[in-house]
Amino acid sequence: MPRMNTPLTLRDILDWLHEDNPERLKTLWAWADETRRQNVGDTIHLRGLVEISSRCSRQCAYCGLRAGNQSLTRYRMSPDEILVSARQAVAYGYGTVVLQAGEDFGLSCEWVAEVVRQIKFQTPLAVTLSLGERTEAELDAWRNAGADRYLLRFETSDPGLFEQIHPSRNQHAAGRLPLLRHLKQLGYEVGSGIMVGLPGQTYESIARDIDLFRELDLDMIGIGPFIPHPQTPLGTGELKPVVAPGLQAPNTELMVYKAVALTRLVRPDANIPSTTALATINKRNGRELGLQRGANVLMPNLTPVKYRRLYEIYPGKACIEETGTACNGCLRSRINAIGRHIARGPGGRKRRAMEVEVLC
Ligand code: SAM
Ligand code: SF4
C-alpha cells in the first residue's frame, strides 16, 4: 500500500476499494483523518438544508422524486417560507443555506434570483443552490443575484450507466460534466459527488469517479450510498444494469467510508459532507464515522416538518420527523462527543497557498 506522502494512483484507489482487512482499513481511516485535520482543521461546517420543491420533471431511475412517481404529494415552498428557514439558519449559527429541489421549472429564473437576492439582503449567509441541470443563462443570472455555490452530482463517471439511470431530457443534452465546468467559469464554488453501490456500478468505476474528483478540482464533494426506492425502476428491478460476477460494488456503509476516505486523500482541502444517506443506513453513528474518516461538513435539515416527509428521495431518510431545533441540538451534541468544534462563518473552500498563487 502507498505511504502517506505519495499521491494515490488509480490502481492504489482500486486496491483500497477492494480492501476488507480491518487492520489495514484502520490505516486508511487514520490517514484520511490526519489529512483532513492538516488541511481543513478540526472544525465542522454546518450548512442548513432547505428542500424547497419536490416537483421534478426528470425520470432518474434511482430517485423517489422522479416525475413518474405518482404516489408522492408534491410541494413547492413559497419565498416567504424559504426566508423563514434562512433566518432560522442564522439563528442556529449556520453560515450557509442550501436550497435544494427537483428539476422544477416552476422555479423560474427570476423567482429563484429574487429569493437569492432576498436571502443575501436580509442575512449574512452564503447561498448554495442545488436545483439540477438548468440553463447557462439561469446559472449566470443566479450567480449575479448573489448565489455563492452550486451542487450538482455527476452520480457516476460511467457514461453508459449514467445514460441508463438518468435519461437525458433531449438527445442533445450535454450531461453534467460540461455544466460543472461552466459553473466554475461563472465563479461559483462547485460541488459534485456520487452514489455508491448503484446497480451496474463497478469498483473500477468508483475508482474513476474518485480520480475525476481530483481532475475537476471540486470545492465540495458529496458521497452517499445508493438506497433503493420502491417506486423507481432501480428499486423495483424493472431496470437492472448488470456487470460480470465479482465486479459490482456494494452499496454498504463500509464502501461509502472507503470512498469518503480516498476522496479526502485525493482532494485534501475540499469540503466533504458526512451525508444524510450515510446517516440513514447507520442511524446510530454513521455521521460520526463519516466525520472521522475524512468528512468535515454536516447538513442539518431546515425544511419545515410538514414538507420533510414529502421530499422522499429514498425510504427511511434520517431526521424526517425532527424540527430544525431538534436537528440542530442533536448534531451539536454528536460533534461535541467526537471532540470536534463547530466552525463560524460561511466556510468556503480554503485553497492551499500554492494553489492560490497559481490561480491569481
Ligand atoms: N434535482 C437535483 C439533482 O438531481 O441534482 C437535486 C436534488 S437530488 C434529490 C439530490 C441527490 O440525491 C442526487 O444528486 C442523488 O445523488 C441523490 N439521490 C437520489 N436518489 C437517491 C437514492 N435512491 N439513494 C441515494 N441518493 C439518492
Ligand atoms: Fe429529479 Fe434530482 Fe431526483 Fe433526478 S435526482 S429525479 S433530477 S430530484
Short mmCIF file of C-alpha atoms and ligand atoms in Angstrom, two decimals:
data_model
loop_
_atom_site.label_atom_id
_atom_site.label_comp_id
_atom_site.label_asym_id
_atom_site.label_seq_id
_atom_site.Cartn_x
_atom_site.Cartn_y
_atom_site.Cartn_z
CA MET A 1 0.00 0.00 0.00
CA PRO A 2 1.27 3.54 -0.77
CA ARG A 3 2.64 5.71 2.03
CA MET A 4 1.01 8.88 3.32
CA ASN A 5 3.00 11.37 1.26
CA THR A 6 2.75 9.53 -2.04
CA PRO A 7 -0.09 10.63 -4.36
CA LEU A 8 -2.58 7.81 -4.92
CA THR A 9 -2.69 6.28 -8.38
CA LEU A 10 -5.86 4.90 -9.92
CA ARG A 11 -4.51 1.40 -9.13
CA ASP A 12 -4.00 2.33 -5.44
CA ILE A 13 -7.55 3.67 -5.22
CA LEU A 14 -8.92 0.46 -6.72
CA ASP A 15 -6.86 -1.69 -4.33
CA TRP A 16 -8.17 0.24 -1.33
CA LEU A 17 -11.75 -0.10 -2.56
CA HIS A 18 -11.24 -3.88 -2.56
CA GLU A 19 -9.52 -3.88 0.84
CA ASP A 20 -11.51 -5.64 3.57
CA ASN A 21 -8.85 -6.30 6.19
CA PRO A 22 -9.94 -4.31 9.29
CA GLU A 23 -6.38 -3.65 10.43
CA ARG A 24 -5.31 -2.24 7.06
CA LEU A 25 -8.52 -0.23 6.84
CA LYS A 26 -7.66 1.35 10.19
CA THR A 27 -4.58 2.74 8.45
CA LEU A 28 -6.75 4.23 5.71
CA TRP A 29 -9.12 5.85 8.25
CA ALA A 30 -6.18 7.30 10.20
CA TRP A 31 -4.52 8.59 7.03
CA ALA A 32 -7.75 10.26 5.82
CA ASP A 33 -8.45 11.72 9.28
CA GLU A 34 -4.94 13.17 9.57
CA THR A 35 -5.14 14.61 6.02
CA ARG A 36 -8.47 16.21 6.95
CA ARG A 37 -7.01 17.63 10.16
CA GLN A 38 -3.93 19.07 8.43
CA ASN A 39 -5.84 20.62 5.53
CA VAL A 40 -9.24 21.75 6.82
CA GLY A 41 -8.74 21.51 10.57
CA ASP A 42 -10.95 20.20 13.34
CA THR A 43 -13.93 22.43 12.74
CA ILE A 44 -17.15 21.22 11.16
CA HIS A 45 -19.19 23.45 8.88
CA LEU A 46 -22.95 23.33 9.24
CA ARG A 47 -24.97 24.01 6.09
CA GLY A 48 -28.72 24.35 6.65
CA LEU A 49 -30.57 22.32 4.01
CA VAL A 50 -33.92 23.60 2.75
CA GLU A 51 -35.70 21.27 0.33
CA ILE A 52 -37.64 23.97 -1.50
CA SER A 53 -39.58 21.85 -4.02
CA SER A 54 -40.29 18.16 -4.52
CA ARG A 55 -41.58 18.72 -8.05
CA CYS A 56 -39.36 17.26 -10.72
CA SER A 57 -39.56 16.95 -14.48
CA ARG A 58 -36.89 14.22 -14.73
CA GLN A 59 -37.12 10.43 -14.72
CA CYS A 60 -33.96 9.42 -12.85
CA ALA A 61 -34.23 5.68 -12.30
CA TYR A 62 -32.90 5.93 -8.73
CA CYS A 63 -34.82 8.82 -7.16
CA GLY A 64 -38.19 8.88 -5.43
CA LEU A 65 -38.87 12.43 -6.69
CA ARG A 66 -38.84 11.31 -10.34
CA ALA A 67 -41.79 12.64 -12.36
CA GLY A 68 -43.12 9.11 -12.86
CA ASN A 69 -43.70 8.55 -9.13
CA GLN A 70 -47.37 9.40 -8.88
CA SER A 71 -47.73 8.24 -5.29
CA LEU A 72 -45.92 11.31 -3.98
CA THR A 73 -47.71 14.51 -2.94
CA ARG A 74 -45.70 17.38 -4.41
CA TYR A 75 -45.00 20.75 -2.79
CA ARG A 76 -43.18 23.95 -3.59
CA MET A 77 -42.27 26.30 -0.74
CA SER A 78 -43.20 29.97 -1.02
CA PRO A 79 -40.45 32.63 -0.97
CA ASP A 80 -41.65 33.69 2.49
CA GLU A 81 -41.35 30.14 3.82
CA ILE A 82 -37.82 29.90 2.40
CA LEU A 83 -36.86 33.16 4.08
CA VAL A 84 -38.19 31.90 7.41
CA SER A 85 -35.93 28.84 7.07
CA ALA A 86 -32.98 31.05 6.11
CA ARG A 87 -33.50 33.18 9.21
CA GLN A 88 -33.60 30.00 11.25
CA ALA A 89 -30.18 29.09 9.79
CA VAL A 90 -28.86 32.43 11.06
CA ALA A 91 -30.44 31.89 14.48
CA TYR A 92 -28.73 28.49 14.80
CA GLY A 93 -25.37 30.00 13.81
CA TYR A 94 -25.06 28.28 10.42
CA GLY A 95 -23.01 30.09 7.79
CA THR A 96 -24.72 28.67 4.71
CA VAL A 97 -28.17 27.83 3.47
CA VAL A 98 -28.54 25.18 0.76
CA LEU A 99 -31.63 25.45 -1.43
CA GLN A 100 -32.30 22.06 -3.00
CA ALA A 101 -35.11 20.85 -5.28
CA GLY A 102 -36.09 18.57 -8.10
CA GLU A 103 -35.73 19.95 -11.61
CA ASP A 104 -38.81 22.08 -11.16
CA PHE A 105 -39.30 24.58 -13.97
CA GLY A 106 -41.94 26.27 -11.84
CA LEU A 107 -38.87 27.65 -10.06
CA SER A 108 -38.34 30.19 -12.79
CA CYS A 109 -35.13 32.08 -13.35
CA GLU A 110 -36.46 35.32 -11.87
CA TRP A 111 -38.24 33.57 -8.96
CA VAL A 112 -35.01 31.90 -7.82
CA ALA A 113 -32.96 35.06 -8.46
CA GLU A 114 -35.30 37.09 -6.25
CA VAL A 115 -35.18 34.50 -3.43
CA VAL A 116 -31.37 34.56 -3.59
CA ARG A 117 -31.31 38.38 -3.58
CA GLN A 118 -33.61 38.49 -0.54
CA ILE A 119 -31.52 35.98 1.42
CA LYS A 120 -28.34 37.89 0.60
CA PHE A 121 -30.01 41.21 1.50
CA GLN A 122 -31.56 40.04 4.77
CA THR A 123 -28.90 37.64 6.11
CA PRO A 124 -25.10 37.15 6.13
CA LEU A 125 -25.50 33.60 4.75
CA ALA A 126 -23.64 32.04 1.86
CA VAL A 127 -26.21 30.62 -0.57
CA THR A 128 -25.75 27.23 -2.19
CA LEU A 129 -28.11 26.11 -4.95
CA SER A 130 -28.82 22.50 -5.88
CA LEU A 131 -31.59 22.74 -8.45
CA GLY A 132 -30.43 20.22 -11.06
CA GLU A 133 -29.43 20.84 -14.68
CA ARG A 134 -30.50 24.35 -15.53
CA THR A 135 -29.59 26.55 -18.49
CA GLU A 136 -26.36 28.51 -18.61
CA ALA A 137 -28.41 31.74 -18.65
CA GLU A 138 -30.18 30.73 -15.41
CA LEU A 139 -26.95 29.75 -13.68
CA ASP A 140 -25.45 33.06 -14.76
CA ALA A 141 -28.46 35.05 -13.51
CA TRP A 142 -28.42 33.29 -10.11
CA ARG A 143 -24.70 33.92 -9.72
CA ASN A 144 -25.33 37.61 -10.47
CA ALA A 145 -28.13 37.60 -7.90
CA GLY A 146 -25.55 36.53 -5.29
CA ALA A 147 -25.55 32.71 -5.21
CA ASP A 148 -22.16 31.54 -3.99
CA ARG A 149 -22.13 27.80 -4.66
CA TYR A 150 -23.79 25.16 -6.79
CA LEU A 151 -24.10 21.43 -6.11
CA LEU A 152 -24.61 19.00 -8.98
CA ARG A 153 -23.51 15.41 -8.50
CA PHE A 154 -22.34 13.62 -11.62
CA GLU A 155 -23.57 10.44 -9.81
CA THR A 156 -21.27 8.09 -11.75
CA SER A 157 -18.49 8.76 -14.26
CA ASP A 158 -19.53 5.70 -16.29
CA PRO A 159 -21.30 7.35 -19.28
CA GLY A 160 -23.22 4.18 -20.27
CA LEU A 161 -24.55 3.64 -16.76
CA PHE A 162 -25.37 7.33 -16.30
CA GLU A 163 -27.38 7.37 -19.54
CA GLN A 164 -29.38 4.34 -18.37
CA ILE A 165 -30.21 5.64 -14.92
CA HIS A 166 -30.52 9.33 -15.80
CA PRO A 167 -32.28 9.59 -19.17
CA SER A 168 -31.35 12.83 -20.98
CA ARG A 169 -34.01 15.47 -21.36
CA ASN A 170 -33.32 15.61 -25.06
CA GLN A 171 -30.97 13.78 -27.36
CA HIS A 172 -28.50 16.64 -27.42
CA ALA A 173 -28.22 17.16 -23.66
CA ALA A 174 -24.55 17.53 -22.84
CA GLY A 175 -24.78 15.93 -19.38
CA ARG A 176 -23.47 17.16 -16.08
CA LEU A 177 -19.70 17.43 -16.56
CA PRO A 178 -19.82 20.38 -19.01
CA LEU A 179 -22.20 22.15 -16.62
CA LEU A 180 -19.76 21.66 -13.74
CA ARG A 181 -17.02 23.27 -15.81
CA HIS A 182 -19.35 26.13 -16.76
CA LEU A 183 -20.27 26.70 -13.10
CA LYS A 184 -16.56 27.11 -12.31
CA GLN A 185 -16.20 29.67 -15.10
CA LEU A 186 -19.11 31.64 -13.63
CA GLY A 187 -17.20 31.86 -10.35
CA TYR A 188 -19.34 29.51 -8.27
CA GLU A 189 -17.74 27.25 -5.71
CA VAL A 190 -18.69 23.94 -7.25
CA GLY A 191 -19.78 20.73 -5.58
CA SER A 192 -20.40 17.36 -7.10
CA GLY A 193 -20.43 13.76 -5.98
CA ILE A 194 -21.66 10.24 -6.48
CA MET A 195 -23.85 7.48 -5.16
CA VAL A 196 -22.02 4.34 -4.12
CA GLY A 197 -23.33 0.88 -5.00
CA LEU A 198 -25.66 1.74 -7.87
CA PRO A 199 -26.69 -1.42 -9.72
CA GLY A 200 -24.23 -1.78 -12.60
CA GLN A 201 -21.51 0.29 -10.87
CA THR A 202 -18.18 -1.49 -10.59
CA TYR A 203 -15.30 -0.98 -8.15
CA GLU A 204 -13.28 0.31 -11.07
CA SER A 205 -15.94 2.82 -11.96
CA ILE A 206 -15.88 4.22 -8.38
CA ALA A 207 -12.07 4.43 -8.57
CA ARG A 208 -12.50 6.52 -11.74
CA ASP A 209 -15.09 8.72 -10.00
CA ILE A 210 -12.58 9.47 -7.25
CA ASP A 211 -9.88 10.19 -9.82
CA LEU A 212 -12.31 12.56 -11.55
CA PHE A 213 -12.86 14.46 -8.27
CA ARG A 214 -9.15 15.19 -8.40
CA GLU A 215 -9.22 16.30 -12.04
CA LEU A 216 -12.32 18.53 -11.69
CA ASP A 217 -10.77 20.44 -8.77
CA LEU A 218 -14.09 20.41 -6.91
CA ASP A 219 -14.67 22.57 -3.87
CA MET A 220 -17.29 20.27 -2.33
CA ILE A 221 -17.76 16.52 -2.77
CA GLY A 222 -20.80 14.59 -1.53
CA ILE A 223 -20.75 10.79 -1.38
CA GLY A 224 -23.60 8.62 -0.14
CA PRO A 225 -24.84 5.07 -0.53
CA PHE A 226 -27.42 4.28 -3.19
CA ILE A 227 -30.62 3.42 -1.28
CA PRO A 228 -33.27 1.66 -3.41
CA HIS A 229 -36.65 3.39 -3.55
CA PRO A 230 -39.57 1.02 -4.21
CA GLN A 231 -41.30 3.44 -6.64
CA THR A 232 -38.34 3.65 -9.02
CA PRO A 233 -37.09 1.36 -11.83
CA LEU A 234 -33.88 0.60 -9.93
CA GLY A 235 -35.86 -0.11 -6.76
CA THR A 236 -38.36 -2.49 -8.37
CA GLY A 237 -35.71 -4.20 -10.51
CA GLU A 238 -37.52 -3.15 -13.71
CA LEU A 239 -34.15 -1.67 -14.68
CA LYS A 240 -31.29 -3.95 -13.75
CA PRO A 241 -27.90 -2.92 -15.15
CA VAL A 242 -25.64 -5.93 -14.70
CA VAL A 243 -21.90 -6.39 -14.55
CA ALA A 244 -19.73 -9.51 -14.59
CA PRO A 245 -19.71 -11.52 -11.34
CA GLY A 246 -17.48 -10.05 -8.63
CA LEU A 247 -17.31 -6.59 -10.22
CA GLN A 248 -20.45 -4.99 -8.72
CA ALA A 249 -19.58 -2.51 -5.94
CA PRO A 250 -21.82 -2.94 -2.87
CA ASN A 251 -23.97 -0.11 -1.51
CA THR A 252 -22.67 -0.72 2.00
CA GLU A 253 -21.64 1.63 4.74
CA LEU A 254 -18.07 0.31 4.56
CA MET A 255 -17.85 1.03 0.83
CA VAL A 256 -19.01 4.61 1.45
CA TYR A 257 -16.37 5.15 4.18
CA LYS A 258 -13.68 3.89 1.82
CA ALA A 259 -14.86 6.28 -0.92
CA VAL A 260 -15.00 9.22 1.54
CA ALA A 261 -11.54 8.48 2.94
CA LEU A 262 -9.96 8.12 -0.53
CA THR A 263 -11.67 11.30 -1.68
CA ARG A 264 -10.09 13.18 1.23
CA LEU A 265 -6.70 11.83 0.16
CA VAL A 266 -7.07 12.97 -3.46
CA ARG A 267 -8.73 16.33 -2.59
CA PRO A 268 -7.17 17.26 0.77
CA ASP A 269 -8.72 20.73 1.03
CA ALA A 270 -12.23 20.03 -0.29
CA ASN A 271 -15.33 20.38 1.86
CA ILE A 272 -16.75 16.88 2.23
CA PRO A 273 -20.08 16.28 3.98
CA SER A 274 -20.92 13.26 6.06
CA THR A 275 -24.19 12.72 4.18
CA THR A 276 -27.77 12.15 5.31
CA ALA A 277 -27.85 8.97 3.19
CA LEU A 278 -24.94 7.63 5.25
CA ALA A 279 -26.78 8.59 8.45
CA THR A 280 -29.81 6.76 7.04
CA ILE A 281 -28.05 3.41 6.68
CA ASN A 282 -26.36 3.78 10.08
CA LYS A 283 -28.60 5.98 12.18
CA ARG A 284 -26.61 5.28 15.35
CA ASN A 285 -23.23 6.67 14.34
CA GLY A 286 -22.88 6.81 10.52
CA ARG A 287 -22.50 10.58 10.62
CA GLU A 288 -19.75 10.45 13.22
CA LEU A 289 -17.84 7.70 11.41
CA GLY A 290 -18.03 9.71 8.18
CA LEU A 291 -16.56 12.70 10.05
CA GLN A 292 -13.79 10.52 11.47
CA ARG A 293 -12.90 9.08 8.07
CA GLY A 294 -12.42 12.23 6.02
CA ALA A 295 -15.57 14.40 6.17
CA ASN A 296 -15.76 17.93 7.64
CA VAL A 297 -19.30 19.16 6.85
CA LEU A 298 -22.82 18.36 8.11
CA MET A 299 -26.09 19.46 6.55
CA PRO A 300 -28.79 19.84 9.20
CA ASN A 301 -32.28 19.83 7.74
CA LEU A 302 -34.21 23.11 7.92
CA THR A 303 -37.12 22.08 5.69
CA PRO A 304 -40.42 22.72 7.52
CA VAL A 305 -41.53 19.42 9.08
CA LYS A 306 -44.82 19.42 7.13
CA TYR A 307 -42.84 19.11 3.87
CA ARG A 308 -40.00 16.92 5.02
CA ARG A 309 -41.60 13.52 4.58
CA LEU A 310 -42.73 14.56 1.09
CA TYR A 311 -39.13 15.00 -0.06
CA GLU A 312 -38.67 11.26 -0.13
CA ILE A 313 -35.63 10.67 -2.34
CA TYR A 314 -35.25 7.25 -0.72
CA PRO A 315 -37.15 5.47 2.07
CA GLY A 316 -36.28 5.66 5.77
CA LYS A 317 -34.46 9.01 5.41
CA ALA A 318 -32.80 10.13 8.64
CA CYS A 319 -34.17 13.19 10.50
CA ILE A 320 -37.57 13.14 8.81
CA GLU A 321 -39.58 13.95 11.95
CA GLU A 322 -37.22 16.27 13.83
CA THR A 323 -37.77 20.01 13.82
CA GLY A 324 -34.90 22.31 12.83
CA THR A 325 -34.31 22.93 16.55
CA ALA A 326 -34.11 19.20 17.32
CA CYS A 327 -31.74 18.59 14.38
CA ASN A 328 -29.53 21.45 15.48
CA GLY A 329 -29.29 20.18 19.07
CA CYS A 330 -28.70 16.57 18.01
CA LEU A 331 -25.88 17.45 15.60
CA ARG A 332 -24.17 19.75 18.07
CA SER A 333 -24.04 17.04 20.72
CA ARG A 334 -22.74 14.49 18.19
CA ILE A 335 -19.98 16.91 17.15
CA ASN A 336 -19.00 17.56 20.77
CA ALA A 337 -18.96 13.84 21.51
CA ILE A 338 -16.23 13.25 18.91
CA GLY A 339 -14.13 16.17 20.14
CA ARG A 340 -14.64 18.44 17.13
CA HIS A 341 -15.89 22.05 17.03
CA ILE A 342 -18.43 23.95 15.01
CA ALA A 343 -17.00 26.44 12.53
CA ARG A 344 -18.21 30.04 12.31
CA GLY A 345 -18.97 31.89 9.07
CA PRO A 346 -19.75 30.65 5.57
CA GLY A 347 -16.85 28.18 5.40
CA GLY A 348 -15.88 28.26 1.74
CA ARG A 349 -13.02 26.13 0.49
CA LYS A 350 -9.65 27.41 1.68
CA ARG A 351 -7.24 26.67 -1.10
CA ARG A 352 -3.73 25.80 -0.13
CA ALA A 353 -1.29 28.71 -0.52
CA MET A 354 0.47 27.27 -3.57
CA GLU A 355 -2.79 26.79 -5.44
CA VAL A 356 -3.92 30.34 -4.68
CA GLU A 357 -0.70 31.71 -6.10
CA VAL A 358 -1.14 29.72 -9.28
CA LEU A 359 -4.75 30.81 -9.68
CA CYS A 360 -4.25 34.55 -9.11
N1 SAM B 1 -32.54 17.54 -8.52
C1 SAM B 1 -31.24 17.87 -8.14
C2 SAM B 1 -30.24 16.93 -8.75
O1 SAM B 1 -30.63 15.89 -9.25
O2 SAM B 1 -29.05 17.28 -8.71
C3 SAM B 1 -31.04 17.93 -6.63
C4 SAM B 1 -31.90 17.03 -5.82
S1 SAM B 1 -31.44 15.31 -5.92
C5 SAM B 1 -32.71 14.57 -4.98
C6 SAM B 1 -30.03 15.25 -4.83
C7 SAM B 1 -29.23 13.97 -4.84
O3 SAM B 1 -29.99 12.92 -4.25
C8 SAM B 1 -28.86 13.40 -6.17
O4 SAM B 1 -27.74 14.07 -6.72
C9 SAM B 1 -28.57 11.94 -5.85
O5 SAM B 1 -27.18 11.69 -5.70
C10 SAM B 1 -29.28 11.73 -4.51
N2 SAM B 1 -30.22 10.60 -4.60
C11 SAM B 1 -31.29 10.50 -5.37
N3 SAM B 1 -31.88 9.28 -5.25
C12 SAM B 1 -31.12 8.59 -4.36
C13 SAM B 1 -31.18 7.27 -3.84
N4 SAM B 1 -32.14 6.41 -4.18
N5 SAM B 1 -30.23 6.89 -2.96
C14 SAM B 1 -29.26 7.77 -2.58
N6 SAM B 1 -29.15 9.02 -3.04
C15 SAM B 1 -30.07 9.43 -3.93
FE1 SF4 B 2 -35.29 14.92 -10.07
FE2 SF4 B 2 -32.83 15.26 -8.98
FE3 SF4 B 2 -34.40 13.19 -8.28
FE4 SF4 B 2 -33.33 13.25 -10.72
S1 SF4 B 2 -32.20 13.12 -8.73
S2 SF4 B 2 -35.47 12.71 -10.21
S3 SF4 B 2 -33.38 15.41 -11.15
S4 SF4 B 2 -34.80 15.32 -7.92
#
